[in-house]
JSON list of C-alpha atoms in Angstrom, two decimals:
[
{"chain": "A", "resi": 1, "resn": "MET", "atom": "CA", "xyz": [50.33, -14.01, -0.91]},
{"chain": "A", "resi": 2, "resn": "LYS", "atom": "CA", "xyz": [50.02, -13.49, -4.96]},
{"chain": "A", "resi": 3, "resn": "VAL", "atom": "CA", "xyz": [52.31, -14.32, -6.84]},
{"chain": "A", "resi": 4, "resn": "ILE", "atom": "CA", "xyz": [52.66, -13.18, -10.79]},
{"chain": "A", "resi": 5, "resn": "ASN", "atom": "CA", "xyz": [55.41, -12.98, -13.59]},
{"chain": "A", "resi": 6, "resn": "GLY", "atom": "CA", "xyz": [55.55, -10.41, -15.35]},
{"chain": "A", "resi": 7, "resn": "SER", "atom": "CA", "xyz": [56.44, -12.72, -18.37]},
{"chain": "A", "resi": 8, "resn": "ASP", "atom": "CA", "xyz": [52.81, -14.17, -17.96]},
{"chain": "A", "resi": 9, "resn": "LEU", "atom": "CA", "xyz": [51.11, -10.65, -18.61]},
{"chain": "A", "resi": 10, "resn": "ASP", "atom": "CA", "xyz": [50.35, -11.08, -22.10]},
{"chain": "A", "resi": 11, "resn": "SER", "atom": "CA", "xyz": [49.16, -14.12, -21.82]},
{"chain": "A", "resi": 12, "resn": "MET", "atom": "CA", "xyz": [47.41, -13.25, -19.01]},
{"chain": "A", "resi": 13, "resn": "ASN", "atom": "CA", "xyz": [45.47, -10.09, -21.07]},
{"chain": "A", "resi": 14, "resn": "ARG", "atom": "CA", "xyz": [47.65, -7.73, -18.29]},
{"chain": "A", "resi": 15, "resn": "VAL", "atom": "CA", "xyz": [49.33, -5.83, -21.15]},
{"chain": "A", "resi": 16, "resn": "MET", "atom": "CA", "xyz": [47.32, -2.65, -22.91]},
{"chain": "A", "resi": 17, "resn": "GLU", "atom": "CA", "xyz": [48.31, -0.37, -25.47]},
{"chain": "A", "resi": 18, "resn": "PHE", "atom": "CA", "xyz": [47.16, 2.89, -25.22]},
{"chain": "A", "resi": 19, "resn": "THR", "atom": "CA", "xyz": [46.51, 5.52, -28.28]},
{"chain": "A", "resi": 20, "resn": "PRO", "atom": "CA", "xyz": [46.86, 8.12, -28.49]},
{"chain": "A", "resi": 21, "resn": "GLY", "atom": "CA", "xyz": [50.33, 8.22, -26.76]},
{"chain": "A", "resi": 22, "resn": "GLY", "atom": "CA", "xyz": [51.17, 4.32, -27.76]},
{"chain": "A", "resi": 23, "resn": "PHE", "atom": "CA", "xyz": [51.61, 4.26, -24.33]},
{"chain": "A", "resi": 24, "resn": "LEU", "atom": "CA", "xyz": [51.98, 0.48, -22.87]},
{"chain": "A", "resi": 25, "resn": "SER", "atom": "CA", "xyz": [50.48, -0.66, -19.60]},
{"chain": "A", "resi": 26, "resn": "HIS", "atom": "CA", "xyz": [51.30, -3.82, -17.60]},
{"chain": "A", "resi": 27, "resn": "ARG", "atom": "CA", "xyz": [48.90, -4.71, -15.25]},
{"chain": "A", "resi": 28, "resn": "PHE", "atom": "CA", "xyz": [50.64, -6.98, -12.35]},
{"chain": "A", "resi": 29, "resn": "LEU", "atom": "CA", "xyz": [47.51, -6.75, -9.96]},
{"chain": "A", "resi": 30, "resn": "LEU", "atom": "CA", "xyz": [44.29, -5.56, -10.35]},
{"chain": "A", "resi": 31, "resn": "GLU", "atom": "CA", "xyz": [40.51, -4.39, -8.39]},
{"chain": "A", "resi": 32, "resn": "GLU", "atom": "CA", "xyz": [39.30, -8.20, -9.38]},
{"chain": "A", "resi": 33, "resn": "ASP", "atom": "CA", "xyz": [42.33, -9.51, -7.74]},
{"chain": "A", "resi": 34, "resn": "GLY", "atom": "CA", "xyz": [41.04, -7.69, -4.73]},
{"chain": "A", "resi": 35, "resn": "LEU", "atom": "CA", "xyz": [43.41, -6.17, -2.67]},
{"chain": "A", "resi": 36, "resn": "GLY", "atom": "CA", "xyz": [42.58, -2.79, -2.86]},
{"chain": "A", "resi": 37, "resn": "TYR", "atom": "CA", "xyz": [44.71, -1.56, -4.71]},
{"chain": "A", "resi": 38, "resn": "THR", "atom": "CA", "xyz": [46.84, -1.89, -8.75]},
{"chain": "A", "resi": 39, "resn": "ILE", "atom": "CA", "xyz": [50.28, -2.33, -9.44]},
{"chain": "A", "resi": 40, "resn": "THR", "atom": "CA", "xyz": [51.66, -1.34, -13.02]},
{"chain": "A", "resi": 41, "resn": "ARG", "atom": "CA", "xyz": [53.99, -0.96, -15.14]},
{"chain": "A", "resi": 42, "resn": "THR", "atom": "CA", "xyz": [53.62, 2.35, -17.61]},
{"chain": "A", "resi": 43, "resn": "VAL", "atom": "CA", "xyz": [55.86, 2.27, -20.71]},
{"chain": "A", "resi": 44, "resn": "ILE", "atom": "CA", "xyz": [55.63, 6.09, -21.86]},
{"chain": "A", "resi": 45, "resn": "PRO", "atom": "CA", "xyz": [57.30, 6.66, -25.35]},
{"chain": "A", "resi": 46, "resn": "PRO", "atom": "CA", "xyz": [59.46, 9.52, -25.84]},
{"chain": "A", "resi": 47, "resn": "LYS", "atom": "CA", "xyz": [57.10, 11.69, -28.32]},
{"chain": "A", "resi": 48, "resn": "GLY", "atom": "CA", "xyz": [56.85, 15.08, -26.28]},
{"chain": "A", "resi": 49, "resn": "PRO", "atom": "CA", "xyz": [53.78, 16.56, -23.97]},
{"chain": "A", "resi": 50, "resn": "GLN", "atom": "CA", "xyz": [50.71, 14.22, -23.14]},
{"chain": "A", "resi": 51, "resn": "ARG", "atom": "CA", "xyz": [47.80, 14.21, -21.42]},
{"chain": "A", "resi": 52, "resn": "TRP", "atom": "CA", "xyz": [45.57, 11.74, -19.41]},
{"chain": "A", "resi": 53, "resn": "HIS", "atom": "CA", "xyz": [42.94, 12.17, -17.04]},
{"chain": "A", "resi": 54, "resn": "TYR", "atom": "CA", "xyz": [41.94, 9.47, -14.31]},
{"chain": "A", "resi": 55, "resn": "PRO", "atom": "CA", "xyz": [38.58, 11.11, -13.19]},
{"chain": "A", "resi": 56, "resn": "ASN", "atom": "CA", "xyz": [37.84, 7.38, -10.74]},
{"chain": "A", "resi": 57, "resn": "HIS", "atom": "CA", "xyz": [40.63, 6.93, -9.33]},
{"chain": "A", "resi": 58, "resn": "LEU", "atom": "CA", "xyz": [44.42, 8.62, -7.88]},
{"chain": "A", "resi": 59, "resn": "GLU", "atom": "CA", "xyz": [47.78, 6.90, -8.96]},
{"chain": "A", "resi": 60, "resn": "ALA", "atom": "CA", "xyz": [51.08, 6.99, -7.80]},
{"chain": "A", "resi": 61, "resn": "CYS", "atom": "CA", "xyz": [53.95, 7.36, -10.28]},
{"chain": "A", "resi": 62, "resn": "TYR", "atom": "CA", "xyz": [57.88, 7.00, -10.45]},
{"chain": "A", "resi": 63, "resn": "CYS", "atom": "CA", "xyz": [59.99, 7.19, -13.87]},
{"chain": "A", "resi": 64, "resn": "VAL", "atom": "CA", "xyz": [63.29, 4.29, -13.37]},
{"chain": "A", "resi": 65, "resn": "ALA", "atom": "CA", "xyz": [64.65, 6.44, -16.58]},
{"chain": "A", "resi": 66, "resn": "GLY", "atom": "CA", "xyz": [64.17, 9.10, -18.71]},
{"chain": "A", "resi": 67, "resn": "GLN", "atom": "CA", "xyz": [63.02, 12.24, -17.47]},
{"chain": "A", "resi": 68, "resn": "GLY", "atom": "CA", "xyz": [59.74, 13.75, -16.80]},
{"chain": "A", "resi": 69, "resn": "GLU", "atom": "CA", "xyz": [57.07, 16.33, -15.79]},
{"chain": "A", "resi": 70, "resn": "LEU", "atom": "CA", "xyz": [53.65, 16.00, -14.51]},
{"chain": "A", "resi": 71, "resn": "VAL", "atom": "CA", "xyz": [51.62, 19.03, -14.78]},
{"chain": "A", "resi": 72, "resn": "ASP", "atom": "CA", "xyz": [48.27, 19.49, -12.93]},
{"chain": "A", "resi": 73, "resn": "ILE", "atom": "CA", "xyz": [46.63, 21.34, -15.60]},
{"chain": "A", "resi": 74, "resn": "ALA", "atom": "CA", "xyz": [43.89, 23.09, -12.79]},
{"chain": "A", "resi": 75, "resn": "THR", "atom": "CA", "xyz": [46.35, 24.90, -10.69]},
{"chain": "A", "resi": 76, "resn": "GLY", "atom": "CA", "xyz": [49.46, 24.69, -13.00]}
]
């Protein structure tokens, strides 16, 4: 079992800020942890439409506050 306290993520260099957009990614589990999957908490600021592209992996998302819309640009 791997136990990681969310308050330790910053000191573990597992909080990343991405621009443009300014969203924060809190990375609880990474590939280097050897579990075969990752767990992150992503905080997205309310700045209007933003685009992300993930060429090397799939991602599952859920919204815990606010609202959002996900659009596959290729299929509409």
